Amino acid sequence: MLTTEFDFFLPRGLIDEKGNIHRHGVMRLATAKDEIAVSKDRRIQDSTAYTALVMLSRVIVRLGDLSQCSPELLENLFSLDLGYLREFYNRINQQGNIDIPVHCPQCNHRFQTELVLSGES
């Protein structure tokens, strides 16, 4: 079965206007439709640096109690959290999962384990 949604935990968390911290979220796989919509977004034509925020706003299904994450809301991410989300996005979309092959040099056992990114517990 294909997994299309992945849980994540931000290292610091997004602080909303009420002071609540949102760390746990769910990101879905990106589609061709997402990429097309992002390329047509006027905000990106003004600043290509905005590309990541627009794409992340489309693929983040939930962040804490927030069911929608606009690019404007994501502007408030700490740099560490933005970098984390970029890396997480790349891993699930380019590799298809976040499992990595592991080889124990002592016992020669080979297995798969989930890659835990910085900030995850």
XYZ file of C-alpha atoms in Angstrom, residues 66-118:
53
model
C -4.165 24.405 12.405
C -5.976 22.706 9.543
C -4.679 25.189 6.963
C -1.236 26.706 6.612
C -1.099 29.663 4.254
C 2.219 30.920 2.892
C 1.673 34.048 4.992
C 1.362 31.940 8.147
C 4.463 29.937 7.228
C 6.426 33.210 6.958
C 6.488 33.059 10.769
C 8.444 29.789 10.864
C 11.831 29.873 12.517
C 14.654 29.297 10.009
C 15.465 25.952 11.634
C 11.863 24.772 11.133
C 11.742 25.984 7.526
C 14.954 24.093 6.773
C 13.531 21.010 8.474
C 10.323 21.160 6.399
C 12.285 21.595 3.164
C 14.404 18.543 3.967
C 11.368 16.513 5.033
C 9.527 17.478 1.816
C 12.522 16.435 -0.299
C 12.894 13.114 1.476
C 9.280 11.995 1.175
C 8.844 13.233 -2.396
C 12.173 12.250 -3.921
C 12.817 9.014 -2.079
C 9.234 7.875 -1.594
C 9.698 7.147 2.085
C 11.831 8.053 5.043
C 13.266 4.597 5.637
C 16.964 4.078 5.023
C 18.950 0.862 4.620
C 21.273 0.080 7.532
C 24.124 -2.395 7.743
C 25.564 -3.337 11.138
C 29.347 -3.717 10.779
C 29.577 -5.919 13.897
C 26.973 -8.609 13.156
C 26.608 -8.000 9.387
C 22.801 -7.715 9.771
C 21.003 -5.609 7.141
C 17.668 -3.916 7.860
C 15.564 -0.789 7.235
C 14.987 1.935 9.807
C 13.099 5.192 9.769
C 15.306 8.238 9.285
C 14.809 10.627 12.182
C 15.537 14.210 11.243
C 16.838 16.878 13.592
